[in-house]
Structure formats: structure tokens, C-alpha cells
């Protein structure tokens, strides 16, 4: 992954890079102003080479930071137990590295993409909150995060193209985007539409809250620390409605009590493509939320 020889795959979904500068300089690195670790939670079915672009930019901005990448795919939405097992190496890394509490003193920046990344964020947070020992059950691992802790010890959250609620068009786009062949895509769209209709009907009959609504609610609950948030979004996004993002940000302020909530609205940029079109603006916003979240 990327150009770092130290980037290694820990599971089918988890990748870690530790910077050569920290290994060479040792404790002197602690004085740096950047994050100790950046946690990147990718969009659903993201190709590794595309996620690498964001990791590489972070490496340039914060050369002494570790980069932890977690990818997600479609089956993770339905096979949450298997996904939790896949995430266990990430839990172990966070327990080892993130020994600080959430808030201004934390040195963890969390960058989440799309609803797929939001699902991963929820899973990681719940695993950290509920398990007092290492994710792999090793008795030798020190339980740095105790049971019933506040979860992921972030200093700031960055939400790119998320969270959003489901519509038929957005659901079909999300689940058929990886299919390049039109011959296969159209039958897949029909299947997705049928499943979507069945699930909606099931929800109405049995009064079940839709899965993406539950996910959105979770991200605006006390389960996540009330640290500064940055939302990066666009009205041109065909998968996530900009009104969903704006409503979520407003609720973060009014319901959760997050004092620093920022919205960076891009015009004409597609889903998870804001950095590609307006990179300087995008990364400046990310740097500001990190720098200023440490002053509160």
C-alpha cells in the first residue's frame, strides 16, 4: 500500500503504516503537532488504490503519524459478527496507540467516508466500549480501554460524504457501483430494488427503523465522544443527500451538544470526490479542524 515499506495488511480489511521518522527519532516525535495516528474508514467497496491517495496526503501533511486504514464492503452491512472479527487487529492497534482520552489532549484523528465508513466507525466504537481486553483475547495485552469506556478516543471527526439516509436511487447506486458491466449491473439493480422494497415494507409492518436511520442516530448519540466535527459534502452527490448531512450536523449541535461543528459545502463534486476537485480547500479544512480542536 502506497510507498511506505512499513505498510502492512493486518486482516482482509485492516492496514497499518508506521512512519520511519518516528522509528528513527523515538520520543522526540511526541513533540510534533500532528496526530499520533490517523484512522481512515473507507467508503463501501473502495478500491485500495483510491484509499491510498488519502493516506499518501496524510503522510505528506503529518509525516510522523501512523496511518490505520479500515475498508468495508457490502457484506459487512449484513454480516456484522464476521466484520467485528475482521476488525480485531484495528482494535488491538487502537488499544496500543490510543492511550489518551477523547478530547483536546487526544492525538487521534478519525476520517470517515460515506455510510460504509460510518458503519465501520460504529462497529469499532462499540467494540472499544464493550470489550475490556484485547480484541483477539490475548491475556498478555494490556486493556488500555476499560469496559464501558467512552469508545474511540478521538480528538476530532471528519465526515466525508456522510451520513445519509436511504432512498431507492441512492441504494441502487451504492450497491451496484462496483459492477462495471452494464450486462450485470441492470439485473443487479432490479434485485436491489426488490430487496429495498421488501425491507421498507417489513419496516412499515413491524415498525422497524431503517438501518441507515439507526446508523445516523447512533452517530448523534452519547455513544460517540462530543468532540469537534467537520462535514465535507456536496449537493451534487448522488448517493448522499446534502440535506441529510446538514440535518445531521444541526442535530450534533442541538441534541448531542457538540460545540464545534463545521460544514464545508462543495459545489459540483461527486460522492467522495471533493478532495479530487478542490484538494487545497479540502485539506485546509481538515488541518484546521485538527489544529483548532486541540485548543478547546
Tab-separated table of C-alpha atoms in Angstrom:
chain	number	residue	atom	x	y	z
A	1	UNK	CA	0.000	0.000	0.000
A	2	UNK	CA	1.356	3.407	-1.021
A	3	UNK	CA	5.117	3.910	-0.883
A	4	UNK	CA	5.871	3.018	2.737
A	5	UNK	CA	7.663	-0.281	3.176
A	6	UNK	CA	6.170	-0.455	6.673
A	7	UNK	CA	2.583	-0.515	5.367
A	8	UNK	CA	1.283	-3.976	6.090
A	9	UNK	CA	-2.059	-5.743	5.871
A	10	UNK	CA	-3.318	-6.948	9.255
A	11	UNK	CA	-6.565	-8.562	8.041
A	12	UNK	CA	-8.678	-8.516	4.902
A	13	UNK	CA	-9.876	-5.028	5.846
A	14	UNK	CA	-7.163	-3.506	8.061
A	15	UNK	CA	-3.867	-1.875	7.028
A	16	UNK	CA	-1.242	-0.094	9.104
A	17	UNK	CA	1.701	2.176	8.295
A	18	UNK	CA	4.133	3.311	10.942
A	19	UNK	CA	6.320	6.260	9.933
A	20	UNK	CA	10.043	5.848	9.504
A	21	UNK	CA	10.567	9.262	11.112
A	22	UNK	CA	9.087	8.112	14.418
A	23	UNK	CA	11.109	4.921	14.404
A	24	UNK	CA	14.271	6.929	13.807
A	25	UNK	CA	13.615	9.799	16.194
A	26	UNK	CA	11.928	7.932	19.028
A	27	UNK	CA	10.469	10.075	21.798
A	28	UNK	CA	11.330	13.315	20.007
A	29	UNK	CA	8.356	12.681	17.750
A	30	UNK	CA	5.937	13.253	20.653
A	31	UNK	CA	6.643	16.972	20.449
A	32	UNK	CA	5.195	17.230	16.949
A	33	UNK	CA	1.858	18.944	16.471
A	34	UNK	CA	0.298	16.406	14.133
A	35	UNK	CA	-1.802	13.385	15.091
A	36	UNK	CA	-0.078	10.395	16.584
A	37	UNK	CA	-2.475	8.344	14.488
A	38	UNK	CA	-4.911	8.970	11.635
A	39	UNK	CA	-7.735	6.443	11.341
A	40	UNK	CA	-9.174	6.269	7.807
A	41	UNK	CA	-12.508	4.456	7.432
A	42	UNK	CA	-13.182	3.933	3.739
A	43	UNK	CA	-16.398	4.009	1.773
A	44	UNK	CA	-18.052	0.693	0.894
A	45	UNK	CA	-16.186	-1.436	-1.672
A	46	UNK	CA	-13.476	1.192	-2.066
A	47	UNK	CA	-10.522	0.101	-4.166
A	48	UNK	CA	-7.331	0.160	-2.166
A	49	UNK	CA	-5.555	2.366	-4.694
A	50	UNK	CA	-8.199	5.066	-4.193
A	51	UNK	CA	-7.957	4.970	-0.411
A	52	UNK	CA	-4.182	5.172	-0.758
A	53	UNK	CA	-4.500	8.672	-2.222
A	54	UNK	CA	-5.885	9.969	1.064
A	55	UNK	CA	-3.307	8.044	3.081
A	56	UNK	CA	-0.494	9.474	0.963
A	57	UNK	CA	-1.728	13.028	1.531
A	58	UNK	CA	-1.815	12.444	5.272
A	59	UNK	CA	1.737	11.108	5.064
A	60	UNK	CA	2.807	14.384	3.469
A	61	UNK	CA	0.893	16.566	5.927
A	62	UNK	CA	1.880	14.588	9.012
A	63	UNK	CA	4.991	12.518	8.196
A	64	UNK	CA	5.386	11.330	11.781
A	65	UNK	CA	1.826	9.970	12.101
A	66	UNK	CA	0.791	6.335	11.943
A	67	UNK	CA	-1.942	5.636	9.401
A	68	UNK	CA	-4.551	2.977	10.190
A	69	UNK	CA	-6.875	2.162	7.285
A	70	UNK	CA	-10.047	0.088	7.586
A	71	UNK	CA	-12.026	-0.853	4.484
A	72	UNK	CA	-15.598	-2.141	4.281
A	73	UNK	CA	-17.662	-3.996	1.712
A	74	UNK	CA	-21.309	-4.798	1.092
A	75	UNK	CA	-21.445	-7.993	3.140
A	76	UNK	CA	-20.246	-6.120	6.219
A	77	UNK	CA	-23.657	-4.425	6.397
A	78	UNK	CA	-25.312	-7.804	6.915
A	79	UNK	CA	-22.577	-9.954	8.491
A	80	UNK	CA	-21.673	-7.739	11.409
A	81	UNK	CA	-20.291	-10.565	13.567
A	82	UNK	CA	-17.822	-11.585	10.867
A	83	UNK	CA	-16.931	-7.935	10.297
A	84	UNK	CA	-16.213	-7.489	14.007
A	85	UNK	CA	-13.742	-10.373	13.855
A	86	UNK	CA	-12.051	-8.796	10.858
A	87	UNK	CA	-11.724	-5.542	12.808
A	88	UNK	CA	-9.902	-7.155	15.735
A	89	UNK	CA	-6.406	-6.105	14.545
A	90	UNK	CA	-7.592	-2.493	14.361
A	91	UNK	CA	-8.914	-2.736	17.920
A	92	UNK	CA	-5.556	-4.045	19.099
A	93	UNK	CA	-3.703	-1.210	17.360
A	94	UNK	CA	-6.018	1.408	18.857
A	95	UNK	CA	-5.632	-0.087	22.324
A	96	UNK	CA	-1.867	0.031	21.978
A	97	UNK	CA	-1.586	3.505	20.446
A	98	UNK	CA	-4.613	5.445	21.687
A	99	UNK	CA	-3.843	5.585	25.400
A	100	UNK	CA	-5.264	9.102	25.793
A	101	UNK	CA	-8.913	10.094	26.441
A	102	UNK	CA	-11.144	11.641	23.791
A	103	UNK	CA	-10.927	15.412	23.588
A	104	UNK	CA	-8.290	18.125	23.137
A	105	UNK	CA	-5.479	16.024	24.608
A	106	UNK	CA	-6.121	13.143	22.210
A	107	UNK	CA	-3.787	12.585	19.270
A	108	UNK	CA	-6.215	10.533	17.164
A	109	UNK	CA	-7.910	11.973	14.063
A	110	UNK	CA	-10.761	9.918	12.587
A	111	UNK	CA	-11.590	10.408	8.885
A	112	UNK	CA	-14.794	8.636	7.809
A	113	UNK	CA	-16.067	8.223	4.248
A	114	UNK	CA	-19.686	7.572	3.242
A	115	UNK	CA	-22.120	5.287	5.039
A	116	UNK	CA	-19.709	2.374	4.700
A	117	UNK	CA	-17.176	4.238	6.806
A	118	UNK	CA	-19.906	5.223	9.262
A	119	UNK	CA	-20.787	1.554	9.736
A	120	UNK	CA	-17.132	0.803	10.454
A	121	UNK	CA	-16.976	3.695	12.914
A	122	UNK	CA	-19.971	2.318	14.787
A	123	UNK	CA	-18.531	-1.191	14.893
A	124	UNK	CA	-15.127	-0.032	16.119
A	125	UNK	CA	-16.665	2.249	18.706
A	126	UNK	CA	-18.913	-0.491	20.079
A	127	UNK	CA	-16.052	-2.967	20.254
A	128	UNK	CA	-13.944	-0.465	22.159
A	129	UNK	CA	-16.806	0.370	24.525
A	130	UNK	CA	-17.829	-3.197	25.292
A	131	UNK	CA	-14.616	-5.211	25.429
A	132	UNK	CA	-12.210	-4.692	28.332
A	133	UNK	CA	-9.488	-6.899	26.862
A	134	UNK	CA	-7.708	-7.107	23.554
A	135	UNK	CA	-9.888	-7.919	20.571
A	136	UNK	CA	-8.075	-11.210	19.942
A	137	UNK	CA	-8.497	-12.308	23.535
A	138	UNK	CA	-4.775	-12.339	24.347
A	139	UNK	CA	-4.141	-12.365	28.070
A	140	UNK	CA	-0.803	-10.618	27.502
A	141	UNK	CA	-2.333	-7.483	26.014
A	142	UNK	CA	-2.861	-4.609	28.419
A	143	UNK	CA	-6.509	-3.408	28.473
A	144	UNK	CA	-5.829	0.277	27.837
A	145	UNK	CA	-9.505	0.993	27.214
A	146	UNK	CA	-11.685	-0.300	30.020
A	147	UNK	CA	-15.156	-1.782	29.717
A	148	UNK	CA	-17.886	0.839	29.385
A	149	UNK	CA	-15.300	3.391	28.263
A	150	UNK	CA	-16.304	6.300	26.059
A	151	UNK	CA	-15.281	4.384	22.963
A	152	UNK	CA	-12.989	5.668	20.274
A	153	UNK	CA	-10.702	8.312	21.831
A	154	UNK	CA	-10.814	10.861	19.021
A	155	UNK	CA	-9.792	14.497	19.124
A	156	UNK	CA	-11.868	15.273	16.019
A	157	UNK	CA	-14.085	13.529	13.476
A	158	UNK	CA	-14.048	14.224	9.742
A	159	UNK	CA	-17.129	13.028	7.833
A	160	UNK	CA	-16.736	12.948	4.040
A	161	UNK	CA	-19.990	12.442	2.087
A	162	UNK	CA	-21.897	11.150	5.105
A	163	UNK	CA	-24.010	10.234	6.889
A	164	UNK	CA	-27.082	9.861	4.721
A	165	UNK	CA	-30.431	8.101	4.715
A	166	UNK	CA	-31.581	5.597	2.143
A	167	UNK	CA	-33.593	6.288	-0.974
A	168	UNK	CA	-34.220	3.799	-3.759
A	169	UNK	CA	-31.916	5.622	-6.170
A	170	UNK	CA	-29.087	6.059	-3.673
A	171	UNK	CA	-29.334	2.448	-2.506
A	172	UNK	CA	-29.168	1.133	-6.067
A	173	UNK	CA	-26.221	3.406	-6.826
A	174	UNK	CA	-24.340	2.348	-3.703
A	175	UNK	CA	-24.742	-1.394	-4.170
A	176	UNK	CA	-24.200	-1.512	-7.941
A	177	UNK	CA	-21.347	1.000	-8.235
A	178	UNK	CA	-18.637	-1.720	-8.144
A	179	UNK	CA	-20.280	-3.550	-11.085
A	180	UNK	CA	-18.641	-2.273	-14.261
A	181	UNK	CA	-20.541	-4.402	-16.756
A	182	UNK	CA	-23.896	-2.960	-17.855
A	183	UNK	CA	-24.969	-6.519	-18.680
A	184	UNK	CA	-24.657	-7.386	-14.990
A	185	UNK	CA	-25.498	-4.016	-13.488
A	186	UNK	CA	-29.112	-3.797	-14.657
A	187	UNK	CA	-30.146	-7.199	-13.274
A	188	UNK	CA	-28.365	-6.278	-10.044
A	189	UNK	CA	-30.330	-3.027	-9.886
A	190	UNK	CA	-33.558	-4.988	-10.202
A	191	UNK	CA	-32.526	-7.260	-7.325
A	192	UNK	CA	-31.520	-4.304	-5.157
A	193	UNK	CA	-34.828	-2.557	-5.894
A	194	UNK	CA	-36.774	-5.675	-4.942
A	195	UNK	CA	-34.845	-6.154	-1.687
A	196	UNK	CA	-35.197	-2.456	-0.899
A	197	UNK	CA	-38.967	-2.662	-1.353
A	198	UNK	CA	-39.257	-5.770	0.809
A	199	UNK	CA	-37.200	-4.214	3.601
A	200	UNK	CA	-39.196	-0.999	3.507
A	201	UNK	CA	-42.453	-2.942	3.673
A	202	UNK	CA	-41.084	-5.054	6.519
A	203	UNK	CA	-40.116	-1.907	8.386
A	204	UNK	CA	-43.566	-0.403	7.997
A	205	UNK	CA	-45.404	-3.558	9.041
A	206	UNK	CA	-43.224	-4.332	12.053
A	207	UNK	CA	-42.359	-0.716	12.860
A	208	UNK	CA	-38.630	-1.211	12.407
A	209	UNK	CA	-36.368	1.793	11.986
A	210	UNK	CA	-34.408	1.570	8.693
A	211	UNK	CA	-30.780	0.501	9.104
A	212	UNK	CA	-29.294	3.767	7.825
A	213	UNK	CA	-31.583	5.773	10.092
A	214	UNK	CA	-30.347	3.722	13.041
A	215	UNK	CA	-26.775	4.318	11.928
A	216	UNK	CA	-27.363	8.060	11.603
A	217	UNK	CA	-28.989	8.140	15.039
A	218	UNK	CA	-26.055	6.290	16.554
A	219	UNK	CA	-23.582	8.873	15.274
A	220	UNK	CA	-25.618	11.533	17.086
A	221	UNK	CA	-25.842	9.657	20.363
A	222	UNK	CA	-23.809	9.736	23.590
A	223	UNK	CA	-22.008	6.614	22.345
A	224	UNK	CA	-19.580	8.829	20.415
A	225	UNK	CA	-17.467	11.457	22.188
A	226	UNK	CA	-18.698	15.033	21.700
A	227	UNK	CA	-15.528	16.254	20.025
A	228	UNK	CA	-15.313	18.694	17.073
A	229	UNK	CA	-16.713	17.537	13.736
A	230	UNK	CA	-16.099	18.502	10.136
A	231	UNK	CA	-18.637	17.577	7.452
A	232	UNK	CA	-17.423	17.634	3.818
A	233	UNK	CA	-20.297	17.270	1.360
A	234	UNK	CA	-21.921	18.411	-1.895
A	235	UNK	CA	-25.417	18.885	-3.345
A	236	UNK	CA	-24.102	17.107	-6.459
A	237	UNK	CA	-23.580	13.874	-4.521
A	238	UNK	CA	-25.987	11.303	-5.987
A	239	UNK	CA	-25.604	8.837	-3.110
A	240	UNK	CA	-25.870	11.079	-0.051
A	241	UNK	CA	-28.321	13.977	0.015
A	242	UNK	CA	-26.771	17.215	1.211
A	243	UNK	CA	-29.875	17.890	3.296
A	244	UNK	CA	-29.235	14.675	5.259
A	245	UNK	CA	-25.713	15.846	6.072
A	246	UNK	CA	-26.868	19.317	7.093
A	247	UNK	CA	-29.616	17.903	9.304
A	248	UNK	CA	-27.165	15.548	10.969
A	249	UNK	CA	-24.769	18.413	11.665
A	250	UNK	CA	-27.579	20.507	13.142
A	251	UNK	CA	-28.606	17.646	15.436
A	252	UNK	CA	-24.998	17.186	16.525
A	253	UNK	CA	-25.125	20.743	17.850
A	254	UNK	CA	-28.627	20.797	19.301
A	255	UNK	CA	-29.074	17.244	20.580
A	256	UNK	CA	-25.592	15.878	21.275
A	257	UNK	CA	-24.132	19.202	22.325
A	258	UNK	CA	-21.082	19.190	20.070
A	259	UNK	CA	-19.885	22.781	20.295
A	260	UNK	CA	-17.626	22.833	17.234
A	261	UNK	CA	-19.493	21.570	14.155
A	262	UNK	CA	-18.220	22.691	10.757
A	263	UNK	CA	-19.703	22.223	7.309
A	264	UNK	CA	-17.632	22.531	4.146
A	265	UNK	CA	-20.038	22.559	1.204
A	266	UNK	CA	-18.594	21.832	-2.236
A	267	UNK	CA	-20.366	22.617	-5.487
A	268	UNK	CA	-20.405	20.158	-8.360
A	269	UNK	CA	-18.350	17.433	-6.685
A	270	UNK	CA	-19.418	13.805	-6.726
A	271	UNK	CA	-19.569	11.281	-3.908
A	272	UNK	CA	-16.222	11.056	-2.031
A	273	UNK	CA	-14.648	13.165	-4.774
A	274	UNK	CA	-14.418	16.570	-3.092
A	275	UNK	CA	-10.670	16.296	-2.466
A	276	UNK	CA	-10.033	15.372	-6.076
A	277	UNK	CA	-11.611	18.581	-7.391
A	278	UNK	CA	-10.749	21.061	-4.635
A	279	UNK	CA	-7.824	19.498	-2.855
A	280	UNK	CA	-6.354	22.641	-1.309
A	281	UNK	CA	-9.668	23.693	0.215
A	282	UNK	CA	-10.433	20.154	1.362
A	283	UNK	CA	-7.146	19.536	3.139
A	284	UNK	CA	-7.005	23.031	4.605
A	285	UNK	CA	-10.349	22.336	6.294
A	286	UNK	CA	-9.006	19.048	7.659
A	287	UNK	CA	-5.868	20.709	9.016
A	288	UNK	CA	-7.887	23.490	10.654
A	289	UNK	CA	-10.205	21.117	12.495
A	290	UNK	CA	-7.191	19.224	13.798
A	291	UNK	CA	-5.210	22.288	14.849
A	292	UNK	CA	-8.115	24.113	16.466
A	293	UNK	CA	-9.630	21.081	18.189
A	294	UNK	CA	-6.564	20.948	20.407
A	295	UNK	CA	-7.214	24.434	21.787
A	296	UNK	CA	-10.587	23.735	23.389
